[in-house]
Structure formats: structure tokens, C-alpha cells
């Protein structure tokens, strides 16, 4: 039987995300409590978290979180890493032994910057240098998998229920201003640590509840731009689509959302000439970046996140605001668990993004299309 | 030739209990199979002349007629088959190339039928097209890498010209000359009604159909028939025809007897003169030459229309397509070896080229590996028989499909494969005014609209089953296909997994 990573695994899931728009940090206990509420939306075969703002002492370094199957893959990766990077600090990621999490790989983290001469040799930007390094390790070094590669952020994931993963990684000891979480429900796999969410590339991380029918179309489109999908897991393409459109092509986040969950042609046909030109061009140029099939996703960046459903809302998503805190989750219960009485709570419509941003970087309030009483 | 060793191919069986001697069969048959025997007081048939077009069978008011394959056969021989022996007799008599029509009928594997389509169950809900929106609209044309916007979100990108299709189906190139005025009238009107395009083929654009310009693709073939600035600018797109699936590597020949006054005016050639399309374009002997023609046509149309290139599916089709994309084509139409035609040498029709299934998969893969797939559109053709073939073609990598034979069958074609004789009893592949009238364009257009509408519904149903609500998300989505009964090599070229994987 092919193992996960060699085959695509359909899965259900739960997602939760929260952010303090002032940039104030809070511990991982809150997100763990939130995602634990949705225990039954997972089956113990994958859980994970992403947090932003957790490494202030190394905020300018790329933080690589790496799984190793064995010492040989670690040695091989570290040689490659140190040939290309100046490593400021490295350590085994602290974990707690608990009976619920077993068969853990070796889990290390490295805070590193590209060596200038290596960077100059490649004629790549810093970020593209990192992307190449991540793909190289994940494709070429057997038994090694870089699952987090951003700055001042980190992904923590494992095979297990998300609340157990939080305990395993001691997330109560980390403090960040954005936290996202995922509980996974794969249907035909023994589970793989790398297959758990979030998926990450540079500072973009994604948690996903659903399954992308368009995966193969998206994957092939991305390959044309140099992305390599190594995981055969549909969510991987979301991270790369956002990296391509947001980071490389510099589209505004709201328009990226209109690519992945585009307006229908019927709607575009009724738009004003200016809007029609914009949305029809987006739809024609990026038709293969449309995400089809059921999804509710939270895509996180260093200064905020966006939560969005597929166009016909085949998966649940609820959003809430309380003061400077923004919450999104698959179920309202996951929000009320950590915020009893939010000022606003609503269910976003299919394809309508909830965008939350740090106040110092963008004064825009959260974006919502239409409030629906929850 | 005094000796003819051939026996009839078909046998006309008449139920004399039902026959009322009304002579409809006699009037309907352009091949003069039926006649009334004044001495016997009954209708009789000359089996030799029958082509099994079934016009008489359908028109007989009492259903008295049946046509069957003639039971007379040769002694059984696995190597020297009935067709093989007959072909030798025919060539021994005539010394001529054997002509035939309407597609390779040899029993090569049909790979469409060795592929099955996915459907969602539980983990990913299927989508009900009766309740949810389904999008089949596609745009054919070159796509830029990225969108450029100004600070007010005005689009700065100069979008290359696009051909808008409400369903991913176009009517294949069929020239005025090879098919009738009424067939063209049906196709052009149906294309307008359906929001798709039909293709004039290499025969020029009849003045009556210029009003359907926005739904017309005009061809520039090696004969350059009917090509002028007005012709190019009337159309929605221009297509350079290099080859076609039914006869790759050879030219075309419309016999002078088919060049009527009307055909003459449309093709811009003298009445009664043979219209010879050379095998090559005499100004294209390299990919650079093709590029120059593409840009000449873009210049002539002010860069407002997509310019495509049609080629036959042949051995190195992926490399050829890559060159064409780099030569500036906005779309590439690839025609498989089962593609239909009005007339082709039988040996070429039956033995040259490759199946469209492999061609489209290998072209899509090649363009993708070169990072240029998203810049050019692909149209697949060559015996697209139903909506499932379309789903599979798009999943293998096509943006849209051309349908030719299927459209003609919708108009009444019964696949007698005798288009080359010009005696099409259904009024389709003929210029005989008496026969042309048999195809009522009002009825023909409705039948085409019905066919494509029905296929559109079926495509939506299958898309919904896959959990997809936009045809764009099926393009190149080969995970939606599984192969049955294929070798690993065939699966690898098609880029699909075996059923059960």
C-alpha cells in the first residue's frame, strides 16, 4: 500500500484561529482550548498549530522546524543547511512525553540566515532562496521534512488529537499574537507527521477543513511557476497559491480571495464595467488557481490572517470579534469556549473572506460582506 | 473495365407485404438504388449501388425496407479479410488511390473507453447542478503570467484576445464545399444560439454567414481559399490549418464538379475548377515561417483576435506543439487519427497519426514541464463522441473540444462514409441543390442546439459528481481519471493511475 505522502488523502477536519490586532501576545493554551472543543471533528490522526510572534529574540532569522526519521537524515540535512546558512541557534524542540503521542520523529529547529556568498551565487532573493532550500530538502533528503520555514513564527504538528499535540509541544509556554489550529480527520491513513496541518512556506501557513477537488489542476498550475508539491495533500497547494499571488505577484489579499473563490460568471456579467474588467481578468488569468470542492481555510501571514469558505459554502465557518480580538472557527462553540460573549459573531457567506490585520500595519477594520445572525 | 470482381456490400431487403409502391425510396436515393419495375409492378433495388446511408429506410412510410451487410462473404481467412480483398479488386480495376470519408473505422483501441471518471462520496460532497451554480464557460486564448493593477485596482494588463465559449465545445472545421450551405447555416446559427463557435474550414466564409462573425473561426489553409482582410476581420478567431487528423501530411482536393457558382464566389476560384489545397503551406517550411504567418494574421486583424494553429496528432506532437506555442499561437487545436473528413485516401485515413487521447496528454505534459501551458489554449478533436469523451479530454489537459462527426450525425449523417461521392442523401456532404434542400437549417440548428445543450447538462452532472462546479478546475485534473485494461506505459503517457489505485 502506498503511504501518505505518496498518495493523496482526503480528510475532514476542524479549524480555529484567533488574533490580537494590537499585536499583544497570548499563550497557546487559548487556541488549544478552542480546538479541543471540536474533538469529534478529528480522529486522532493529525493535529497542529501555527503561531506568530513566538520568536522575538530571533525575529530576523528564518526558523526552520524539521522532522527527521533518523540520525542519518539529520546529519545530511544539517550539512546541507550549514553549507548554505549561518545558524544562530539550534536545538531539539522541547516536547513532553505523553501516552497519546507516540512514534515521534526527531524534531529540531534552527534559526538561520542565508550565507551571503551562497545567496549571491544563486541570484535569488532571500525568500526564494529559502523556498528552494525547503523544496530541495523535502524532495531530495529521504527522511527529512522541513515543516516550518518562516520568521518569528512556527508550526507545531503531529499525529494525534490537537489538544494532545498542544500538550506534547508545550504550547502553553509559547506566546504569539496569532494562533491557528487544526484537528484532522483523514479517512484512509495511519497518519503521517508531515501530513498534519498547518502547511507552511515562509510566513504563510494554512489550515484547511475540506478537500480540494481541483487539487491536480492547482498543482499543475503551480508547477509551472516552480512550486513542487511533495506531499500529495491537497492543502499544500493553498499555501503555494497564496505565496505566488501574495508574495511574488503582490496581489492584494482581497483579490487573492477572489481568485481562489471567484465570483460566478453570472455575477461578473452584471458588474459595472470597471469591476467587470477586474474580475473577468482575474478569472481568466488565474482560472487554474480557483479552489474547487469544499473548503474552509485560515491562511495566516505575519501581519494577519484571512478565513474563507468555498463559493457555495460546503464547509462550516464562523467568525467573531471582541475588542481587538478576532476569532474564526469551524464551529461557534470553539469561539465561545474562549470568548463567552463576543461583541459580534457571524457566519461569513460562501466565498466572502474575513480578513484580520494588525492595526499598526493596516488600519482597516476586519472585512466582512454581510452579517448573518449566528 | 469489362470485368468487375466485386459483390454488393449491402443487401436491400424489402417487405413486399408492406411496400405500397409509393416510390419515396426511389426519389430519396441519389445513388439510384431503387426503381419501379413496370413489368413486375413492384419496386426493386440494385444492391450494388447501395451505400447504406439509410435515407430510404428512414423515409419509407410503411417501414418496408431494411439494409443489411451483404451475407455473401469470402472463405474465412484471418489475414485476407473481406475489406482487404475488396480493396485489391477495386484498385486492380481502377489503378487509383482509394478514397473514403468520415474517419478511421479500424478497430484500434478507443482509449476514451478505457478511462473511467471519479465521483465524490462522503469526504467531499458531490454538487447538485440543479441546485448549485455550475460554470462551463471557458476562454480560449493566450493568458498572461500575472495581472497588473494600478493603485485604484484598474486593470493595466493588456489581456490578449480571448474566444469566449459558454460550453467547452466548438464545431470543427468543415468547409463550404465539403458540406452544404444548409449544413453551414445550421452550424453557424447553432453556434450563435449556444454562445460557442463554428469553424469555416478552408472553404471561405459565405457572405450570408458573415452576420455570425462573432461565433465564427475562419481558417487559413494551404489553398488560402476565400482569405482576405474582410474574411479575417469578420471572424472571432483565425485558425491556421497545418494538418487534420483524418489525413495528416497531405493536402485536400475539392473536385471541380462541386465548385458551384456559390462555392466559387466563397472560395474565390473559378466555377468548375478543382480546388487543390497543397500538402504544405508554400510559405511555411519552418517554425519561423509559421511564426511569421501567425503575426501577419495578427497584424491583419489588429491583434484583436486569437490566432490558433491546427495540427494533426502525430509522433512528435508534443515537441511540435511546444514550437507552435513559442511561435506565438494563442491556441493549438490537435486532431486525432479518428477525425472525420469529407474525403481522404483510405490508407492514410486508416494508418497515419495517433489517438487524440495520447496526443492531448503528452502535449499538456510537455507544455507544463516547459512552464508555458498556461500561456496557450488546447483544443482536442478527432472523434469526440459524447459528453464523457469531453470530460476525459479536459481532464487530460484540453481547454475545449472540437466536434465534427458528432455534429453531422446530429444533422442526420448516418456514417455511410461516402461524403467523397457528393451524393449525400441527407443533404450534408453535397452541393447538389436537390439534395441540399433535404437538410432544413431550421430543424438542423435546433438539433445541434439540443445536442450541445444535452451534453452541457451531462457535463454539469459529472462535474458535480466530482465535487467541481467550474470546468476550469477539471483542466488537466488527471486524478479524476482511472485507467482500465491498459499497459503501465499507456497509463504513464496518459498520466493517470490504474483503477483501484
GROMACS .gro file of C-alpha atoms in nm, chain B residues 56-421:
model
  366
  430UNK     CA    1  -3.476   0.519  -4.781
  431UNK     CA    2  -3.517   0.317  -4.463
  432UNK     CA    3  -3.599   0.624  -4.259
  433UNK     CA    4  -3.824   0.784  -4.520
  434UNK     CA    5  -4.024   0.472  -4.612
  435UNK     CA    6  -4.376   0.546  -4.484
  436UNK     CA    7  -4.452   0.179  -4.419
  437UNK     CA    8  -4.109   0.079  -4.284
  438UNK     CA    9  -4.082  -0.182  -4.552
  439UNK     CA   10  -3.707  -0.151  -4.601
  440UNK     CA   11  -3.408  -0.294  -4.419
  441UNK     CA   12  -3.045  -0.269  -4.528
  442UNK     CA   13  -2.804  -0.532  -4.405
  443UNK     CA   14  -2.443  -0.614  -4.472
  444UNK     CA   15  -2.446  -0.847  -4.767
  445UNK     CA   16  -2.426  -1.204  -4.637
  446UNK     CA   17  -2.201  -1.311  -4.923
  447UNK     CA   18  -1.853  -1.345  -4.781
  448UNK     CA   19  -1.518  -1.483  -4.885
  449UNK     CA   20  -1.376  -1.801  -4.740
  450UNK     CA   21  -1.275  -1.717  -4.383
  451UNK     CA   22  -0.917  -1.600  -4.360
  452UNK     CA   23  -0.780  -1.408  -4.065
  453UNK     CA   24  -0.520  -1.231  -4.275
  454UNK     CA   25  -0.700  -1.171  -4.602
  455UNK     CA   26  -1.017  -1.015  -4.476
  456UNK     CA   27  -1.324  -0.918  -4.674
  457UNK     CA   28  -1.221  -0.550  -4.687
  458UNK     CA   29  -0.864  -0.632  -4.782
  459UNK     CA   30  -0.967  -0.845  -5.076
  460UNK     CA   31  -1.229  -0.596  -5.196
  461UNK     CA   32  -0.978  -0.313  -5.186
  462UNK     CA   33  -0.743  -0.510  -5.407
  463UNK     CA   34  -1.021  -0.576  -5.656
  464UNK     CA   35  -1.106  -0.207  -5.663
  465UNK     CA   36  -0.750  -0.096  -5.717
  466UNK     CA   37  -0.685  -0.368  -5.973
  467UNK     CA   38  -0.977  -0.229  -6.168
  468UNK     CA   39  -0.904   0.140  -6.137
  469UNK     CA   40  -0.533   0.187  -6.071
  470UNK     CA   41  -0.635   0.462  -5.833
  471UNK     CA   42  -0.588   0.569  -5.475
  472UNK     CA   43  -0.886   0.450  -5.274
  473UNK     CA   44  -1.089   0.739  -5.146
  474UNK     CA   45  -1.312   0.730  -4.843
  475UNK     CA   46  -1.455   0.960  -4.577
  476UNK     CA   47  -1.569   1.018  -4.220
  477UNK     CA   48  -1.299   0.884  -4.002
  478UNK     CA   49  -1.076   0.589  -3.935
  479UNK     CA   50  -1.302   0.288  -3.877
  480UNK     CA   51  -1.034   0.033  -3.792
  481UNK     CA   52  -1.062  -0.149  -3.460
  482UNK     CA   53  -0.783   0.036  -3.281
  483UNK     CA   54  -0.834   0.060  -2.906
  484UNK     CA   55  -1.058   0.350  -2.810
  485UNK     CA   56  -0.879   0.489  -2.508
  486UNK     CA   57  -1.172   0.705  -2.404
  487UNK     CA   58  -1.348   0.378  -2.324
  488UNK     CA   59  -1.055   0.257  -2.115
  489UNK     CA   60  -1.080   0.552  -1.881
  490UNK     CA   61  -1.337   0.600  -1.608
  491UNK     CA   62  -1.428   0.916  -1.421
  492UNK     CA   63  -1.425   0.981  -1.047
  493UNK     CA   64  -1.722   1.070  -0.829
  494UNK     CA   65  -1.719   1.207  -0.477
  495UNK     CA   66  -1.851   1.009  -0.184
  496UNK     CA   67  -1.875   1.142   0.171
  497UNK     CA   68  -1.537   1.310   0.226
  498UNK     CA   69  -1.607   1.557  -0.049
  499UNK     CA   70  -1.974   1.618  -0.125
  500UNK     CA   71  -2.097   1.589  -0.478
  501UNK     CA   72  -2.262   1.905  -0.602
  502UNK     CA   73  -2.615   1.901  -0.739
  503UNK     CA   74  -2.624   2.107  -1.059
  504UNK     CA   75  -2.999   2.151  -1.025
  505UNK     CA   76  -2.948   2.345  -0.704
  506UNK     CA   77  -2.600   2.493  -0.724
  507UNK     CA   78  -2.433   2.708  -0.988
  508UNK     CA   79  -2.218   2.525  -1.241
  509UNK     CA   80  -1.981   2.709  -1.470
  510UNK     CA   81  -1.894   2.573  -1.811
  511UNK     CA   82  -1.772   2.898  -1.967
  512UNK     CA   83  -1.416   2.890  -2.095
  513UNK     CA   84  -1.193   3.141  -2.268
  514UNK     CA   85  -0.966   3.026  -2.545
  515UNK     CA   86  -0.655   3.234  -2.594
  516UNK     CA   87  -0.315   3.326  -2.456
  517UNK     CA   88  -0.308   3.409  -2.086
  518UNK     CA   89  -0.054   3.640  -1.924
  519UNK     CA   90   0.154   3.520  -1.627
  520UNK     CA   91   0.002   3.772  -1.396
  521UNK     CA   92  -0.240   4.060  -1.367
  522UNK     CA   93  -0.107   4.415  -1.338
  523UNK     CA   94  -0.319   4.666  -1.148
  524UNK     CA   95  -0.281   5.032  -1.067
  525UNK     CA   96  -0.339   5.172  -0.720
  526UNK     CA   97  -0.712   5.210  -0.792
  527UNK     CA   98  -0.738   4.846  -0.898
  528UNK     CA   99  -0.781   4.936  -1.262
  529UNK     CA  100  -0.651   4.657  -1.480
  530UNK     CA  101  -0.328   4.761  -1.655
  531UNK     CA  102  -0.265   4.421  -1.810
  532UNK     CA  103  -0.327   4.418  -2.182
  533UNK     CA  104  -0.531   4.099  -2.199
  534UNK     CA  105  -0.458   3.903  -2.516
  535UNK     CA  106  -0.770   3.843  -2.727
  536UNK     CA  107  -0.990   3.563  -2.599
  537UNK     CA  108  -1.257   3.348  -2.757
  538UNK     CA  109  -1.550   3.317  -2.520
  539UNK     CA  110  -1.733   2.983  -2.519
  540UNK     CA  111  -2.035   2.919  -2.297
  541UNK     CA  112  -1.960   2.547  -2.309
  542UNK     CA  113  -1.618   2.398  -2.388
  543UNK     CA  114  -1.731   2.277  -2.729
  544UNK     CA  115  -1.675   2.415  -3.080
  545UNK     CA  116  -1.791   2.285  -3.414
  546UNK     CA  117  -1.494   2.156  -3.612
  547UNK     CA  118  -1.364   2.299  -3.933
  548UNK     CA  119  -1.582   2.181  -4.222
  549UNK     CA  120  -1.555   2.375  -4.542
  550UNK     CA  121  -1.827   2.508  -4.765
  551UNK     CA  122  -1.770   2.267  -5.047
  552UNK     CA  123  -1.719   1.963  -4.834
  553UNK     CA  124  -2.051   2.027  -4.662
  554UNK     CA  125  -2.356   2.208  -4.788
  555UNK     CA  126  -2.487   2.560  -4.749
  556UNK     CA  127  -2.767   2.432  -4.528
  557UNK     CA  128  -2.523   2.243  -4.308
  558UNK     CA  129  -2.324   2.562  -4.261
  559UNK     CA  130  -2.643   2.756  -4.197
  560UNK     CA  131  -2.733   2.507  -3.923
  561UNK     CA  132  -2.387   2.512  -3.765
  562UNK     CA  133  -2.345   2.888  -3.767
  563UNK     CA  134  -2.687   2.961  -3.625
  564UNK     CA  135  -2.650   2.692  -3.358
  565UNK     CA  136  -2.309   2.831  -3.261
  566UNK     CA  137  -2.465   3.174  -3.211
  567UNK     CA  138  -2.753   3.036  -3.007
  568UNK     CA  139  -2.520   2.827  -2.791
  569UNK     CA  140  -2.261   3.101  -2.738
  570UNK     CA  141  -1.989   2.891  -2.895
  571UNK     CA  142  -1.804   2.894  -3.229
  572UNK     CA  143  -1.813   2.706  -3.554
  573UNK     CA  144  -1.524   2.687  -3.797
  574UNK     CA  145  -1.549   2.766  -4.168
  575UNK     CA  146  -1.281   2.516  -4.263
  576UNK     CA  147  -1.069   2.605  -4.560
  577UNK     CA  148  -1.355   2.693  -4.790
  578UNK     CA  149  -1.401   3.061  -4.717
  579UNK     CA  150  -1.690   3.234  -4.548
  580UNK     CA  151  -2.017   3.260  -4.739
  581UNK     CA  152  -2.148   3.615  -4.742
  582UNK     CA  153  -2.477   3.504  -4.586
  583UNK     CA  154  -2.297   3.389  -4.272
  584UNK     CA  155  -2.093   3.700  -4.202
  585UNK     CA  156  -2.361   3.801  -3.955
  586UNK     CA  157  -2.245   3.514  -3.735
  587UNK     CA  158  -1.891   3.655  -3.729
  588UNK     CA  159  -1.858   3.668  -3.352
  589UNK     CA  160  -1.927   3.295  -3.348
  590UNK     CA  161  -1.703   3.212  -3.640
  591UNK     CA  162  -1.347   3.084  -3.661
  592UNK     CA  163  -1.208   3.130  -4.010
  593UNK     CA  164  -0.939   2.902  -4.141
  594UNK     CA  165  -0.629   2.993  -4.332
  595UNK     CA  166  -0.525   2.670  -4.501
  596UNK     CA  167  -0.264   2.597  -4.762
  597UNK     CA  168  -0.500   2.680  -5.050
  598UNK     CA  169  -0.581   3.023  -4.898
  599UNK     CA  170  -0.933   2.991  -5.037
  600UNK     CA  171  -1.151   3.288  -4.960
  601UNK     CA  172  -0.887   3.456  -4.747
  602UNK     CA  173  -0.888   3.834  -4.748
  603UNK     CA  174  -0.885   4.110  -4.492
  604UNK     CA  175  -1.264   4.124  -4.460
  605UNK     CA  176  -1.282   3.747  -4.410
  606UNK     CA  177  -1.023   3.764  -4.133
  607UNK     CA  178  -1.180   4.058  -3.959
  608UNK     CA  179  -1.534   3.928  -3.973
  609UNK     CA  180  -1.439   3.631  -3.758
  610UNK     CA  181  -1.389   3.592  -3.384
  611UNK     CA  182  -1.066   3.398  -3.436
  612UNK     CA  183  -0.835   3.288  -3.712
  613UNK     CA  184  -0.701   2.935  -3.740
  614UNK     CA  185  -0.404   2.829  -3.948
  615UNK     CA  186  -0.462   2.475  -4.061
  616UNK     CA  187  -0.143   2.277  -4.092
  617UNK     CA  188  -0.295   1.933  -4.075
  618UNK     CA  189  -0.602   1.736  -3.986
  619UNK     CA  190  -0.638   1.404  -3.812
  620UNK     CA  191  -0.803   1.217  -4.095
  621UNK     CA  192  -0.525   1.291  -4.340
  622UNK     CA  193  -0.210   1.419  -4.174
  623UNK     CA  194   0.060   1.531  -4.408
  624UNK     CA  195  -0.147   1.558  -4.723
  625UNK     CA  196  -0.345   1.830  -4.887
  626UNK     CA  197  -0.703   1.846  -4.998
  627UNK     CA  198  -0.892   1.832  -5.322
  628UNK     CA  199  -1.240   1.959  -5.389
  629UNK     CA  200  -1.339   1.827  -5.732
  630UNK     CA  201  -1.443   2.086  -5.989
  631UNK     CA  202  -1.795   1.948  -6.015
  632UNK     CA  203  -1.859   2.060  -5.657
  633UNK     CA  204  -1.743   2.414  -5.726
  634UNK     CA  205  -2.078   2.571  -5.796
  635UNK     CA  206  -2.138   2.941  -5.855
  636UNK     CA  207  -2.183   2.994  -5.485
  637UNK     CA  208  -1.881   2.786  -5.380
  638UNK     CA  209  -1.676   2.962  -5.645
  639UNK     CA  210  -1.762   3.304  -5.504
  640UNK     CA  211  -1.694   3.196  -5.149
  641UNK     CA  212  -1.364   3.028  -5.227
  642UNK     CA  213  -1.261   3.295  -5.477
  643UNK     CA  214  -1.187   3.044  -5.752
  644UNK     CA  215  -1.345   2.990  -6.097
  645UNK     CA  216  -1.663   2.786  -6.125
  646UNK     CA  217  -1.591   2.422  -6.201
  647UNK     CA  218  -1.221   2.440  -6.126
  648UNK     CA  219  -1.062   2.187  -5.894
  649UNK     CA  220  -0.971   2.339  -5.558
  650UNK     CA  221  -0.636   2.193  -5.461
  651UNK     CA  222  -0.504   2.254  -5.112
  652UNK     CA  223  -0.133   2.177  -5.124
  653UNK     CA  224   0.010   1.939  -4.867
  654UNK     CA  225   0.232   2.212  -4.718
  655UNK     CA  226   0.170   2.583  -4.698
  656UNK     CA  227   0.409   2.709  -4.961
  657UNK     CA  228   0.514   2.992  -4.733
  658UNK     CA  229   0.574   2.769  -4.431
  659UNK     CA  230   0.877   2.547  -4.437
  660UNK     CA  231   0.983   2.600  -4.077
  661UNK     CA  232   0.855   2.705  -3.738
  662UNK     CA  233   0.992   3.056  -3.802
  663UNK     CA  234   0.779   3.075  -4.113
  664UNK     CA  235   0.476   2.967  -3.912
  665UNK     CA  236   0.553   3.235  -3.658
  666UNK     CA  237   0.566   3.494  -3.934
  667UNK     CA  238   0.226   3.386  -4.065
  668UNK     CA  239   0.079   3.395  -3.714
  669UNK     CA  240   0.198   3.751  -3.668
  670UNK     CA  241   0.096   3.851  -4.019
  671UNK     CA  242  -0.255   3.741  -3.934
  672UNK     CA  243  -0.239   3.922  -3.601
  673UNK     CA  244  -0.129   4.235  -3.783
  674UNK     CA  245  -0.411   4.196  -4.032
  675UNK     CA  246  -0.662   4.165  -3.750
  676UNK     CA  247  -0.508   4.439  -3.537
  677UNK     CA  248  -0.415   4.197  -3.257
  678UNK     CA  249  -0.784   4.176  -3.168
  679UNK     CA  250  -0.843   3.811  -3.247
  680UNK     CA  251  -0.682   3.492  -3.124
  681UNK     CA  252  -0.478   3.319  -3.391
  682UNK     CA  253  -0.465   2.942  -3.350
  683UNK     CA  254  -0.291   2.660  -3.529
  684UNK     CA  255  -0.448   2.325  -3.606
  685UNK     CA  256  -0.227   2.020  -3.643
  686UNK     CA  257  -0.284   1.650  -3.669
  687UNK     CA  258  -0.186   1.424  -3.382
  688UNK     CA  259   0.139   1.263  -3.495
  689UNK     CA  260   0.451   1.112  -3.340
  690UNK     CA  261   0.628   1.422  -3.214
  691UNK     CA  262   0.315   1.620  -3.146
  692UNK     CA  263   0.433   1.741  -2.805
  693UNK     CA  264   0.751   1.895  -2.941
  694UNK     CA  265   0.564   2.039  -3.238
  695UNK     CA  266   0.302   2.192  -3.010
  696UNK     CA  267   0.573   2.344  -2.793
  697UNK     CA  268   0.719   2.510  -3.101
  698UNK     CA  269   0.379   2.637  -3.206
  699UNK     CA  270   0.315   2.786  -2.862
  700UNK     CA  271   0.651   2.959  -2.876
  701UNK     CA  272   0.578   3.076  -3.229
  702UNK     CA  273   0.300   3.291  -3.088
  703UNK     CA  274  -0.015   3.085  -3.136
  704UNK     CA  275  -0.298   3.171  -2.898
  705UNK     CA  276  -0.440   2.823  -2.916
  706UNK     CA  277  -0.341   2.488  -3.060
  707UNK     CA  278  -0.602   2.253  -3.199
  708UNK     CA  279  -0.489   1.892  -3.210
  709UNK     CA  280  -0.682   1.650  -3.426
  710UNK     CA  281  -0.654   1.278  -3.351
  711UNK     CA  282  -0.639   0.998  -3.603
  712UNK     CA  283  -1.008   0.923  -3.578
  713UNK     CA  284  -1.104   1.266  -3.704
  714UNK     CA  285  -1.363   1.276  -3.979
  715UNK     CA  286  -1.325   1.418  -4.326
  716UNK     CA  287  -1.514   1.467  -4.648
  717UNK     CA  288  -1.258   1.274  -4.847
  718UNK     CA  289  -0.928   1.106  -4.771
  719UNK     CA  290  -0.710   0.834  -4.916
  720UNK     CA  291  -0.822   0.526  -4.728
  721UNK     CA  292  -0.471   0.405  -4.640
  722UNK     CA  293  -0.381   0.741  -4.491
  723UNK     CA  294  -0.706   0.776  -4.301
  724UNK     CA  295  -0.666   0.434  -4.151
  725UNK     CA  296  -0.293   0.425  -4.077
  726UNK     CA  297  -0.143   0.768  -4.019
  727UNK     CA  298  -0.142   0.959  -3.693
  728UNK     CA  299  -0.200   0.873  -3.329
  729UNK     CA  300  -0.501   0.870  -3.096
  730UNK     CA  301  -0.602   1.209  -2.961
  731UNK     CA  302  -0.606   1.074  -2.605
  732UNK     CA  303  -0.228   1.026  -2.608
  733UNK     CA  304  -0.163   1.342  -2.807
  734UNK     CA  305  -0.351   1.573  -2.574
  735UNK     CA  306  -0.196   1.416  -2.263
  736UNK     CA  307   0.158   1.436  -2.395
  737UNK     CA  308   0.117   1.791  -2.525
  738UNK     CA  309  -0.030   1.909  -2.196
  739UNK     CA  310   0.251   1.743  -2.001
  740UNK     CA  311   0.520   1.882  -2.227
  741UNK     CA  312   0.391   2.238  -2.222
  742UNK     CA  313   0.355   2.217  -1.846
  743UNK     CA  314   0.708   2.089  -1.797
  744UNK     CA  315   0.828   2.385  -2.001
  745UNK     CA  316   0.621   2.624  -1.791
  746UNK     CA  317   0.421   2.754  -2.088
  747UNK     CA  318   0.099   2.554  -2.062
  748UNK     CA  319  -0.092   2.839  -1.903
  749UNK     CA  320   0.005   3.072  -2.186
  750UNK     CA  321  -0.174   2.881  -2.462
  751UNK     CA  322  -0.508   2.702  -2.500
  752UNK     CA  323  -0.550   2.348  -2.626
  753UNK     CA  324  -0.845   2.221  -2.826
  754UNK     CA  325  -0.880   1.844  -2.868
  755UNK     CA  326  -1.060   1.685  -3.159
  756UNK     CA  327  -1.077   1.365  -3.355
  757UNK     CA  328  -1.386   1.164  -3.269
  758UNK     CA  329  -1.533   1.319  -2.962
  759UNK     CA  330  -1.846   1.107  -2.943
  760UNK     CA  331  -2.025   1.213  -2.628
  761UNK     CA  332  -2.004   1.426  -2.315
  762UNK     CA  333  -1.794   1.168  -2.131
  763UNK     CA  334  -1.527   1.193  -2.401
  764UNK     CA  335  -1.529   1.569  -2.341
  765UNK     CA  336  -1.489   1.529  -1.965
  766UNK     CA  337  -1.197   1.293  -2.023
  767UNK     CA  338  -1.034   1.517  -2.282
  768UNK     CA  339  -1.047   1.815  -2.047
  769UNK     CA  340  -0.917   1.610  -1.753
  770UNK     CA  341  -0.627   1.503  -1.973
  771UNK     CA  342  -0.546   1.866  -2.041
  772UNK     CA  343  -0.769   2.016  -2.311
  773UNK     CA  344  -0.935   2.353  -2.266
  774UNK     CA  345  -1.216   2.265  -2.506
  775UNK     CA  346  -1.303   2.019  -2.780
  776UNK     CA  347  -1.400   2.040  -3.143
  777UNK     CA  348  -1.684   1.817  -3.253
  778UNK     CA  349  -1.733   1.742  -3.624
  779UNK     CA  350  -1.867   1.395  -3.691
  780UNK     CA  351  -2.097   1.414  -3.389
  781UNK     CA  352  -2.240   1.744  -3.515
  782UNK     CA  353  -2.302   1.595  -3.858
  783UNK     CA  354  -2.468   1.291  -3.704
  784UNK     CA  355  -2.694   1.530  -3.515
  785UNK     CA  356  -2.786   1.677  -3.853
  786UNK     CA  357  -2.874   1.334  -3.985
  787UNK     CA  358  -2.548   1.181  -4.108
  788UNK     CA  359  -2.571   0.802  -4.095
  789UNK     CA  360  -2.196   0.739  -4.134
  790UNK     CA  361  -2.213   0.575  -4.472
  791UNK     CA  362  -1.864   0.717  -4.529
  792UNK     CA  363  -1.936   0.822  -4.884
  793UNK     CA  364  -1.903   1.200  -4.847
  794UNK     CA  365  -1.643   1.196  -5.122
  795UNK     CA  366  -1.906   1.099  -5.379
   0.00000   0.00000   0.00000
